[in-house]
PDB file of C-alpha atoms in Angstrom:
ATOM      1  CA  UNK Q   1       8.117 -48.100   2.193  1.00 62.00           C
ATOM      2  CA  UNK Q   2       6.941 -45.130  -0.150  1.00 72.00           C
ATOM      3  CA  UNK Q   3       4.580 -46.805  -2.219  1.00 74.00           C
ATOM      4  CA  UNK Q   4       1.791 -45.147  -0.139  1.00 75.00           C
ATOM      5  CA  UNK Q   5       2.448 -42.014  -2.264  1.00 74.00           C
ATOM      6  CA  UNK Q   6       0.873 -43.277  -4.944  1.00 78.00           C
ATOM      7  CA  UNK Q   7      -2.168 -44.405  -3.410  1.00 80.00           C
ATOM      8  CA  UNK Q   8      -5.679 -41.932  -4.200  1.00 81.00           C
ATOM      9  CA  UNK Q   9      -5.547 -40.187  -1.404  1.00 82.00           C
ATOM     10  CA  UNK Q  10      -1.740 -39.236  -1.326  1.00 82.00           C
ATOM     11  CA  UNK Q  11      -1.866 -38.348  -5.083  1.00 85.00           C
ATOM     12  CA  UNK Q  12      -4.475 -35.747  -3.766  1.00 87.00           C
ATOM     13  CA  UNK Q  13      -2.061 -34.521  -1.270  1.00 86.00           C
ATOM     14  CA  UNK Q  14       0.613 -34.386  -3.885  1.00 86.00           C
ATOM     15  CA  UNK Q  15      -0.839 -32.357  -6.511  1.00 89.00           C
ATOM     16  CA  UNK Q  16      -1.921 -29.668  -3.902  1.00 90.00           C
ATOM     17  CA  UNK Q  17       1.207 -29.445  -2.695  1.00 89.00           C
ATOM     18  CA  UNK Q  18       2.911 -29.036  -6.026  1.00 90.00           C
ATOM     19  CA  UNK Q  19       0.125 -26.257  -7.119  1.00 92.00           C
ATOM     20  CA  UNK Q  20       0.166 -24.659  -3.465  1.00 92.00           C
ATOM     21  CA  UNK Q  21       4.134 -24.061  -3.843  1.00 92.00           C
ATOM     22  CA  UNK Q  22       4.452 -22.300  -7.245  1.00 92.00           C
ATOM     23  CA  UNK Q  23       1.435 -20.449  -6.212  1.00 93.00           C
ATOM     24  CA  UNK Q  24       2.492 -18.861  -3.177  1.00 93.00           C
ATOM     25  CA  UNK Q  25       5.928 -18.087  -4.703  1.00 92.00           C
ATOM     26  CA  UNK Q  26       4.226 -16.346  -7.699  1.00 93.00           C
ATOM     27  CA  UNK Q  27       2.067 -14.309  -5.299  1.00 92.00           C
ATOM     28  CA  UNK Q  28       4.877 -13.461  -2.781  1.00 89.00           C
ATOM     29  CA  UNK Q  29       7.116 -12.450  -6.116  1.00 91.00           C
ATOM     30  CA  UNK Q  30       4.262 -10.560  -7.221  1.00 91.00           C
ATOM     31  CA  UNK Q  31       3.795  -8.297  -4.105  1.00 89.00           C
ATOM     32  CA  UNK Q  32       7.262  -7.892  -4.003  1.00 87.00           C
ATOM     33  CA  UNK Q  33       7.751  -6.419  -7.127  1.00 86.00           C
ATOM     34  CA  UNK Q  34       5.053  -3.964  -6.280  1.00 84.00           C
ATOM     35  CA  UNK Q  35       6.713  -2.762  -3.572  1.00 83.00           C
ATOM     36  CA  UNK Q  36       9.678  -2.407  -5.656  1.00 81.00           C
ATOM     37  CA  UNK Q  37       7.726  -0.301  -8.056  1.00 79.00           C
ATOM     38  CA  UNK Q  38       6.712   1.830  -5.215  1.00 74.00           C
ATOM     39  CA  UNK Q  39      10.287   1.979  -3.947  1.00 74.00           C
ATOM     40  CA  UNK Q  40      11.155   3.217  -7.490  1.00 73.00           C
ATOM     41  CA  UNK Q  41       8.554   5.657  -7.704  1.00 70.00           C
ATOM     42  CA  UNK Q  42       9.437   7.405  -4.357  1.00 65.00           C
ATOM     43  CA  UNK Q  43      12.902   7.739  -5.403  1.00 68.00           C
ATOM     44  CA  UNK Q  44      12.211   9.219  -9.043  1.00 64.00           C
ATOM     45  CA  UNK Q  45       9.526  11.829  -7.072  1.00 60.00           C
ATOM     46  CA  UNK Q  46      12.240  12.290  -4.521  1.00 62.00           C
ATOM     47  CA  UNK Q  47      14.702  13.200  -7.257  1.00 58.00           C
ATOM     48  CA  UNK Q  48      12.623  15.532  -9.302  1.00 56.00           C
ATOM     49  CA  UNK Q  49      11.834  17.875  -6.205  1.00 56.00           C
ATOM     50  CA  UNK Q  50      15.550  17.872  -4.988  1.00 60.00           C
ATOM     51  CA  UNK Q  51      17.131  21.077  -5.914  1.00 57.00           C
ATOM     52  CA  UNK Q  52      20.579  18.887  -6.519  1.00 58.00           C
ATOM     53  CA  UNK Q  53      18.898  16.687  -9.050  1.00 63.00           C
ATOM     54  CA  UNK Q  54      16.042  18.460 -10.753  1.00 69.00           C
ATOM     55  CA  UNK Q  55      16.196  19.040 -14.735  1.00 77.00           C
ATOM     56  CA  UNK Q  56      15.951  22.424 -16.572  1.00 86.00           C
ATOM     57  CA  UNK Q  57      12.721  24.380 -16.397  1.00 87.00           C
ATOM     58  CA  UNK Q  58      10.810  23.653 -19.259  1.00 91.00           C
ATOM     59  CA  UNK Q  59       7.465  25.560 -20.650  1.00 94.00           C
ATOM     60  CA  UNK Q  60       4.470  24.704 -18.359  1.00 93.00           C
ATOM     61  CA  UNK Q  61       2.769  23.389 -21.835  1.00 91.00           C
ATOM     62  CA  UNK Q  62       4.962  20.443 -22.308  1.00 92.00           C
ATOM     63  CA  UNK Q  63       4.148  19.105 -18.556  1.00 91.00           C
ATOM     64  CA  UNK Q  64       0.576  19.198 -18.755  1.00 91.00           C
ATOM     65  CA  UNK Q  65      -1.280  17.270 -18.066  1.00 90.00           C
ATOM     66  CA  UNK Q  66       0.540  16.842 -14.469  1.00 87.00           C
ATOM     67  CA  UNK Q  67       0.975  13.161 -13.631  1.00 84.00           C
ATOM     68  CA  UNK Q  68       3.576  11.008 -11.577  1.00 79.00           C
ATOM     69  CA  UNK Q  69       6.306  11.382 -14.265  1.00 80.00           C
ATOM     70  CA  UNK Q  70       5.997  15.381 -14.190  1.00 85.00           C
ATOM     71  CA  UNK Q  71       4.643  16.131 -10.705  1.00 84.00           C
ATOM     72  CA  UNK Q  72       7.932  18.435  -9.538  1.00 83.00           C
ATOM     73  CA  UNK Q  73       9.728  19.127 -12.555  1.00 87.00           C
ATOM     74  CA  UNK Q  74      10.382  22.681 -13.040  1.00 90.00           C
ATOM     75  CA  UNK Q  75       7.950  24.841 -15.088  1.00 93.00           C
ATOM     76  CA  UNK Q  76       7.975  28.190 -16.734  1.00 95.00           C
ATOM     77  CA  UNK Q  77       5.064  30.426 -17.515  1.00 95.00           C
ATOM     78  CA  UNK Q  78       4.865  34.181 -18.662  1.00 95.00           C
ATOM     79  CA  UNK Q  79       1.611  35.960 -17.554  1.00 95.00           C
ATOM     80  CA  UNK Q  80       0.063  38.709 -15.147  1.00 95.00           C
ATOM     81  CA  UNK Q  81      -0.647  38.339 -11.576  1.00 96.00           C
ATOM     82  CA  UNK Q  82      -4.582  39.157 -10.587  1.00 93.00           C
ATOM     83  CA  UNK Q  83      -6.611  38.101  -8.024  1.00 94.00           C
ATOM     84  CA  UNK Q  84      -4.804  36.774  -4.544  1.00 94.00           C
ATOM     85  CA  UNK Q  85      -5.824  34.072  -1.956  1.00 95.00           C
ATOM     86  CA  UNK Q  86      -5.019  33.017   1.584  1.00 96.00           C
ATOM     87  CA  UNK Q  87      -4.681  29.177   2.287  1.00 94.00           C
ATOM     88  CA  UNK Q  88      -4.899  28.736   6.227  1.00 94.00           C
ATOM     89  CA  UNK Q  89      -3.284  25.976   8.204  1.00 91.00           C
ATOM     90  CA  UNK Q  90      -0.225  24.998   6.293  1.00 92.00           C
ATOM     91  CA  UNK Q  91       2.587  24.165   7.997  1.00 91.00           C
ATOM     92  CA  UNK Q  92       6.224  24.423   6.555  1.00 90.00           C
ATOM     93  CA  UNK Q  93       9.090  23.218   8.831  1.00 88.00           C
ATOM     94  CA  UNK Q  94       6.786  22.457  11.614  1.00 89.00           C
ATOM     95  CA  UNK Q  95       5.239  25.938  11.988  1.00 93.00           C
ATOM     96  CA  UNK Q  96       1.304  26.816  11.578  1.00 94.00           C
ATOM     97  CA  UNK Q  97       1.022  29.723   8.883  1.00 94.00           C
ATOM     98  CA  UNK Q  98      -0.755  30.084   5.523  1.00 95.00           C
ATOM     99  CA  UNK Q  99      -0.079  30.295   1.714  1.00 96.00           C
ATOM    100  CA  UNK Q 100      -0.159  33.426  -0.515  1.00 96.00           C
ATOM    101  CA  UNK Q 101      -1.186  32.306  -3.366  1.00 96.00           C
ATOM    102  CA  UNK Q 102      -2.067  34.686  -6.402  1.00 96.00           C
ATOM    103  CA  UNK Q 103      -3.523  33.957 -10.173  1.00 96.00           C
ATOM    104  CA  UNK Q 104      -1.392  34.153 -12.887  1.00 96.00           C
ATOM    105  CA  UNK Q 105      -3.035  34.819 -16.171  1.00 95.00           C
ATOM    106  CA  UNK Q 106      -1.284  33.985 -19.343  1.00 94.00           C
ATOM    107  CA  UNK Q 107      -1.900  34.763 -22.863  1.00 89.00           C
ATOM    108  CA  UNK Q 108      -4.068  31.771 -23.146  1.00 88.00           C
ATOM    109  CA  UNK Q 109      -7.017  33.279 -21.102  1.00 88.00           C
ATOM    110  CA  UNK Q 110      -6.675  30.738 -18.334  1.00 93.00           C
ATOM    111  CA  UNK Q 111      -5.035  31.539 -14.780  1.00 95.00           C
ATOM    112  CA  UNK Q 112      -2.614  29.319 -13.161  1.00 95.00           C
ATOM    113  CA  UNK Q 113      -2.792  29.254  -9.065  1.00 96.00           C
ATOM    114  CA  UNK Q 114       1.321  30.232  -8.231  1.00 96.00           C
ATOM    115  CA  UNK Q 115       2.037  29.934  -4.383  1.00 96.00           C
ATOM    116  CA  UNK Q 116       4.256  33.031  -3.996  1.00 96.00           C
ATOM    117  CA  UNK Q 117       5.279  31.901  -0.475  1.00 95.00           C
ATOM    118  CA  UNK Q 118       4.206  31.396   3.173  1.00 96.00           C
ATOM    119  CA  UNK Q 119       3.798  33.344   6.418  1.00 95.00           C
ATOM    120  CA  UNK Q 120       3.652  32.424   9.983  1.00 95.00           C
ATOM    121  CA  UNK Q 121       0.318  32.998  12.374  1.00 94.00           C
ATOM    122  CA  UNK Q 122      -3.167  32.971  10.936  1.00 93.00           C
ATOM    123  CA  UNK Q 123      -4.048  34.219   7.335  1.00 93.00           C
ATOM    124  CA  UNK Q 124      -4.160  37.501   7.233  1.00 93.00           C
ATOM    125  CA  UNK Q 125      -4.544  39.418   3.659  1.00 93.00           C
ATOM    126  CA  UNK Q 126      -2.999  42.524   5.996  1.00 93.00           C
ATOM    127  CA  UNK Q 127       0.255  40.677   5.797  1.00 93.00           C
ATOM    128  CA  UNK Q 128       0.683  39.215   2.534  1.00 93.00           C
ATOM    129  CA  UNK Q 129       2.556  41.172   0.355  1.00 93.00           C
ATOM    130  CA  UNK Q 130       0.987  42.498  -3.205  1.00 92.00           C
ATOM    131  CA  UNK Q 131       1.963  40.590  -6.301  1.00 93.00           C
ATOM    132  CA  UNK Q 132       4.317  42.158  -8.466  1.00 92.00           C
ATOM    133  CA  UNK Q 133       2.701  44.546 -11.515  1.00 92.00           C
ATOM    134  CA  UNK Q 134       3.372  44.065 -15.512  1.00 94.00           C
ATOM    135  CA  UNK Q 135       4.304  41.032 -17.216  1.00 95.00           C
ATOM    136  CA  UNK Q 136       6.032  38.487 -15.323  1.00 95.00           C
ATOM    137  CA  UNK Q 137       8.069  34.895 -15.839  1.00 95.00           C
ATOM    138  CA  UNK Q 138       7.833  32.504 -13.252  1.00 95.00           C
ATOM    139  CA  UNK Q 139       9.800  29.444 -12.235  1.00 93.00           C
ATOM    140  CA  UNK Q 140       8.259  26.728 -10.107  1.00 92.00           C
ATOM    141  CA  UNK Q 141       7.711  23.137  -9.075  1.00 90.00           C
ATOM    142  CA  UNK Q 142       4.909  21.751 -10.927  1.00 92.00           C
ATOM    143  CA  UNK Q 143       1.995  20.390  -8.266  1.00 91.00           C
ATOM    144  CA  UNK Q 144      -1.290  18.535  -8.741  1.00 89.00           C
ATOM    145  CA  UNK Q 145      -4.347  19.647  -7.874  1.00 90.00           C
ATOM    146  CA  UNK Q 146      -4.907  18.986  -4.056  1.00 87.00           C
ATOM    147  CA  UNK Q 147      -7.607  16.963  -2.553  1.00 81.00           C
ATOM    148  CA  UNK Q 148      -8.949  17.586   0.706  1.00 72.00           C
ATOM    149  CA  UNK Q 149      -8.184  14.793   3.319  1.00 65.00           C
ATOM    150  CA  UNK Q 150      -5.256  13.684   1.613  1.00 64.00           C
ATOM    151  CA  UNK Q 151      -1.592  14.319   1.065  1.00 55.00           C
ATOM    152  CA  UNK Q 152      -1.785  16.466   4.319  1.00 57.00           C
ATOM    153  CA  UNK Q 153      -4.276  18.851   3.075  1.00 68.00           C
ATOM    154  CA  UNK Q 154      -6.765  19.773   5.667  1.00 67.00           C
ATOM    155  CA  UNK Q 155     -10.719  19.578   5.305  1.00 64.00           C
ATOM    156  CA  UNK Q 156     -11.927  22.466   5.907  1.00 69.00           C
ATOM    157  CA  UNK Q 157     -15.380  24.525   5.373  1.00 67.00           C
ATOM    158  CA  UNK Q 158     -16.721  28.264   6.094  1.00 76.00           C
ATOM    159  CA  UNK Q 159     -13.801  30.162   5.325  1.00 86.00           C
ATOM    160  CA  UNK Q 160     -13.833  33.805   5.160  1.00 88.00           C
ATOM    161  CA  UNK Q 161     -13.835  35.410   2.143  1.00 89.00           C
ATOM    162  CA  UNK Q 162     -10.423  35.292   0.122  1.00 90.00           C
ATOM    163  CA  UNK Q 163      -9.428  32.014   1.775  1.00 92.00           C
ATOM    164  CA  UNK Q 164      -9.689  28.561  -0.092  1.00 92.00           C
ATOM    165  CA  UNK Q 165      -8.933  25.234   1.931  1.00 89.00           C
ATOM    166  CA  UNK Q 166      -7.337  23.420  -1.287  1.00 89.00           C
ATOM    167  CA  UNK Q 167      -5.812  24.371  -4.243  1.00 92.00           C
ATOM    168  CA  UNK Q 168      -7.517  22.835  -6.747  1.00 90.00           C
ATOM    169  CA  UNK Q 169      -9.488  24.215  -9.941  1.00 89.00           C
ATOM    170  CA  UNK Q 170     -12.381  21.845  -8.409  1.00 87.00           C
ATOM    171  CA  UNK Q 171     -12.140  24.287  -5.158  1.00 87.00           C
ATOM    172  CA  UNK Q 172     -11.151  27.747  -6.763  1.00 91.00           C
ATOM    173  CA  UNK Q 173     -13.697  27.508  -9.818  1.00 88.00           C
ATOM    174  CA  UNK Q 174     -16.096  28.901  -7.023  1.00 85.00           C
ATOM    175  CA  UNK Q 175     -14.175  31.720  -5.980  1.00 88.00           C
ATOM    176  CA  UNK Q 176     -12.940  33.342  -9.170  1.00 90.00           C
ATOM    177  CA  UNK Q 177     -14.199  33.696 -12.809  1.00 87.00           C
ATOM    178  CA  UNK Q 178     -10.961  32.432 -14.450  1.00 87.00           C
ATOM    179  CA  UNK Q 179     -10.526  29.627 -16.482  1.00 92.00           C
ATOM    180  CA  UNK Q 180      -8.454  27.620 -14.481  1.00 94.00           C
ATOM    181  CA  UNK Q 181      -5.559  25.173 -15.148  1.00 94.00           C
ATOM    182  CA  UNK Q 182      -5.693  21.790 -13.637  1.00 92.00           C
ATOM    183  CA  UNK Q 183      -2.615  22.283 -11.680  1.00 93.00           C
ATOM    184  CA  UNK Q 184      -0.610  24.573  -9.708  1.00 95.00           C
ATOM    185  CA  UNK Q 185       2.992  25.711  -8.896  1.00 95.00           C
ATOM    186  CA  UNK Q 186       5.234  26.939  -6.096  1.00 93.00           C
ATOM    187  CA  UNK Q 187       7.984  29.471  -6.457  1.00 94.00           C
ATOM    188  CA  UNK Q 188      11.726  28.415  -6.066  1.00 88.00           C
ATOM    189  CA  UNK Q 189      12.188  31.558  -4.685  1.00 90.00           C
ATOM    190  CA  UNK Q 190       9.094  33.178  -2.717  1.00 90.00           C
ATOM    191  CA  UNK Q 191       8.424  36.905  -3.115  1.00 87.00           C
ATOM    192  CA  UNK Q 192       8.946  40.085  -0.516  1.00 81.00           C
ATOM    193  CA  UNK Q 193      10.252  37.922   2.203  1.00 86.00           C
ATOM    194  CA  UNK Q 194       8.107  35.082   2.320  1.00 94.00           C
ATOM    195  CA  UNK Q 195       9.139  31.838   2.831  1.00 94.00           C
ATOM    196  CA  UNK Q 196       9.595  29.000  -0.195  1.00 92.00           C
ATOM    197  CA  UNK Q 197       6.931  26.283   0.218  1.00 91.00           C
ATOM    198  CA  UNK Q 198       8.823  23.175  -0.539  1.00 88.00           C
ATOM    199  CA  UNK Q 199       7.461  21.056  -3.361  1.00 84.00           C
ATOM    200  CA  UNK Q 200       5.787  18.041  -2.088  1.00 80.00           C
ATOM    201  CA  UNK Q 201       6.123  14.426  -3.974  1.00 70.00           C
ATOM    202  CA  UNK Q 202       2.732  13.232  -5.705  1.00 64.00           C
ATOM    203  CA  UNK Q 203       0.150  10.782  -4.169  1.00 60.00           C
ATOM    204  CA  UNK Q 204       0.870   7.079  -3.900  1.00 57.00           C
ATOM    205  CA  UNK Q 205       4.550   7.583  -4.668  1.00 52.00           C
ATOM    206  CA  UNK Q 206       6.003   7.909  -1.283  1.00 56.00           C
ATOM    207  CA  UNK Q 207       6.929   4.831   1.690  1.00 54.00           C
ATOM    208  CA  UNK Q 208       3.209   5.010   2.961  1.00 59.00           C
ATOM    209  CA  UNK Q 209       1.273   1.893   4.766  1.00 65.00           C
ATOM    210  CA  UNK Q 210       0.227   0.571   1.476  1.00 72.00           C
ATOM    211  CA  UNK Q 211       3.955   0.330   0.138  1.00 74.00           C
ATOM    212  CA  UNK Q 212       5.074  -1.748   3.328  1.00 77.00           C
ATOM    213  CA  UNK Q 213       1.451  -3.702   3.143  1.00 83.00           C
ATOM    214  CA  UNK Q 214       3.010  -4.697   0.343  1.00 83.00           C
ATOM    215  CA  UNK Q 215       6.414  -5.755   1.863  1.00 85.00           C
ATOM    216  CA  UNK Q 216       3.982  -7.806   4.617  1.00 88.00           C
ATOM    217  CA  UNK Q 217       2.071  -9.650   2.162  1.00 88.00           C
ATOM    218  CA  UNK Q 218       5.497 -10.816   0.681  1.00 90.00           C
ATOM    219  CA  UNK Q 219       6.655 -12.309   3.424  1.00 90.00           C
ATOM    220  CA  UNK Q 220       3.240 -13.865   4.355  1.00 92.00           C
ATOM    221  CA  UNK Q 221       3.223 -15.325   0.735  1.00 91.00           C
ATOM    222  CA  UNK Q 222       6.634 -16.913   1.367  1.00 92.00           C
ATOM    223  CA  UNK Q 223       6.034 -18.179   4.748  1.00 93.00           C
ATOM    224  CA  UNK Q 224       2.781 -20.052   3.175  1.00 92.00           C
ATOM    225  CA  UNK Q 225       5.061 -21.835   0.790  1.00 92.00           C
ATOM    226  CA  UNK Q 226       7.326 -22.785   3.620  1.00 92.00           C
ATOM    227  CA  UNK Q 227       4.665 -24.288   5.664  1.00 92.00           C
ATOM    228  CA  UNK Q 228       2.889 -26.075   2.785  1.00 91.00           C
ATOM    229  CA  UNK Q 229       6.234 -27.953   2.150  1.00 91.00           C
ATOM    230  CA  UNK Q 230       6.925 -28.607   5.885  1.00 92.00           C
ATOM    231  CA  UNK Q 231       3.116 -29.998   6.605  1.00 90.00           C
ATOM    232  CA  UNK Q 232       4.121 -32.323   3.750  1.00 89.00           C
ATOM    233  CA  UNK Q 233       7.288 -33.451   4.922  1.00 89.00           C
ATOM    234  CA  UNK Q 234       5.707 -34.229   8.465  1.00 89.00           C
ATOM    235  CA  UNK Q 235       2.807 -35.928   6.906  1.00 87.00           C
ATOM    236  CA  UNK Q 236       5.042 -38.404   5.040  1.00 86.00           C
ATOM    237  CA  UNK Q 237       7.111 -38.916   7.860  1.00 86.00           C
ATOM    238  CA  UNK Q 238       4.116 -39.964  10.012  1.00 85.00           C
ATOM    239  CA  UNK Q 239       2.987 -42.174   7.310  1.00 84.00           C
ATOM    240  CA  UNK Q 240       6.599 -43.851   7.395  1.00 83.00           C
ATOM    241  CA  UNK Q 241       6.651 -44.360  10.937  1.00 80.00           C
ATOM    242  CA  UNK Q 242       3.142 -46.180  10.993  1.00 80.00           C
ATOM    243  CA  UNK Q 243       4.137 -48.293   8.391  1.00 77.00           C
ATOM    244  CA  UNK Q 244       7.193 -49.578  10.556  1.00 78.00           C
ATOM    245  CA  UNK Q 245       5.110 -49.836  13.244  1.00 74.00           C
ATOM    246  CA  UNK Q 246       2.798 -51.962  11.689  1.00 75.00           C
ATOM    247  CA  UNK Q 247       5.414 -54.283  10.301  1.00 74.00           C
ATOM    248  CA  UNK Q 248       7.001 -54.776  13.815  1.00 76.00           C
ATOM    249  CA  UNK Q 249       3.647 -55.321  15.056  1.00 73.00           C
ATOM    250  CA  UNK Q 250       3.306 -52.624  17.003  1.00 70.00           C
ATOM    251  CA  UNK Q 251      -0.345 -51.532  17.006  1.00 53.00           C
ATOM    252  CA  UNK Q 252      -1.135 -47.917  18.359  1.00 56.00           C
ATOM    253  CA  UNK Q 253      -3.380 -48.177  22.010  1.00 52.00           C
ATOM    254  CA  UNK Q 254      -6.135 -46.493  20.044  1.00 54.00           C
ATOM    255  CA  UNK Q 255      -6.279 -49.704  17.923  1.00 49.00           C
ATOM    256  CA  UNK Q 256      -6.476 -51.841  20.855  1.00 45.00           C
ATOM    257  CA  UNK Q 257     -10.002 -53.384  21.667  1.00 43.00           C
ATOM    258  CA  UNK Q 258     -11.383 -52.200  24.807  1.00 47.00           C
ATOM    259  CA  UNK Q 259     -12.018 -54.671  27.281  1.00 43.00           C
ATOM    260  CA  UNK Q 260     -15.027 -53.066  28.588  1.00 48.00           C
ATOM    261  CA  UNK Q 261     -16.809 -53.104  24.939  1.00 45.00           C
ATOM    262  CA  UNK Q 262     -18.551 -56.361  23.681  1.00 48.00           C
ATOM    263  CA  UNK Q 263     -16.653 -58.487  21.164  1.00 44.00           C
ATOM    264  CA  UNK Q 264     -18.343 -61.154  19.063  1.00 46.00           C
ATOM    265  CA  UNK Q 265     -15.158 -63.243  18.847  1.00 44.00           C
ATOM    266  CA  UNK Q 266     -14.497 -63.498  22.957  1.00 46.00           C
ATOM    267  CA  UNK Q 267     -16.109 -67.036  24.293  1.00 48.00           C
ATOM    268  CA  UNK Q 268     -18.842 -66.249  26.422  1.00 45.00           C
ATOM    269  CA  UNK Q 269     -18.675 -67.791  29.714  1.00 48.00           C
ATOM    270  CA  UNK Q 270     -21.384 -70.743  30.964  1.00 48.00           C
ATOM    271  CA  UNK Q 271     -23.555 -69.690  33.618  1.00 47.00           C
ATOM    272  CA  UNK Q 272     -21.795 -71.760  36.527  1.00 44.00           C
ATOM    273  CA  UNK Q 273     -25.361 -71.522  38.686  1.00 46.00           C
ATOM    274  CA  UNK Q 274     -29.070 -71.669  37.620  1.00 47.00           C
ATOM    275  CA  UNK Q 275     -31.039 -68.667  37.548  1.00 46.00           C
ATOM    276  CA  UNK Q 276     -32.797 -67.695  40.306  1.00 50.00           C
ATOM    277  CA  UNK Q 277     -36.934 -68.139  40.390  1.00 52.00           C
ATOM    278  CA  UNK Q 278     -38.844 -65.227  39.546  1.00 49.00           C
ATOM    279  CA  UNK Q 279     -40.237 -63.724  42.879  1.00 45.00           C
TER     280      UNK Q 279
END
């Protein structure tokens, strides 16, 4: 009954099925592992910025360069405050306002951007409190340089003097003469009545669209694997039914000869009358 499975045509079908199923399962498992990796990155990044689960502060030099492992970690650095800038159109707790950003010059002749706090409303240098004088040691969450247009950073141009749209060495290098760190920190306790700016998780570590795309692709690949199995069984069942019908002498209607079509085996009836004479 099932000898047809050994025919050349079915050998091709069987080989395709045997290759397609593990391939779909492999691709689905890989997409699932990508989703789990993003989940793990999200949990780790969330723990680093959670005050209850944070590790003790470490010197800034031990945490550079900033990556997914060090972003959000507590960093401590000593220096003297210098030039101050404002970062407009930043939201905290759903309210629009601005960051007060002050450069901290360290003993290494480099400047670290420090977000000392947030104030509501339009950016106004008269409202921004002056930075402490003398040598200070600050502690805050280490953050990677921002990229305009991503991770909630607005794209702005034509800002007044003393303002910047993004906190990054690439942006600030045109505004200040200092040699800058490719990083910045936000103080855990804001200065002079300002509100603390919460740390953010680094890019590509959250439950974003890419993570749910991986989860969706996982389901698709497993569905494909199930569809291949379903179609194989359906084709086998159809072939078995056809063989049984043939053994019982049941021929599908499509195989019956059409009476309207000429049949070479059908006898030709003799003419019952003579051909009419041509006129």
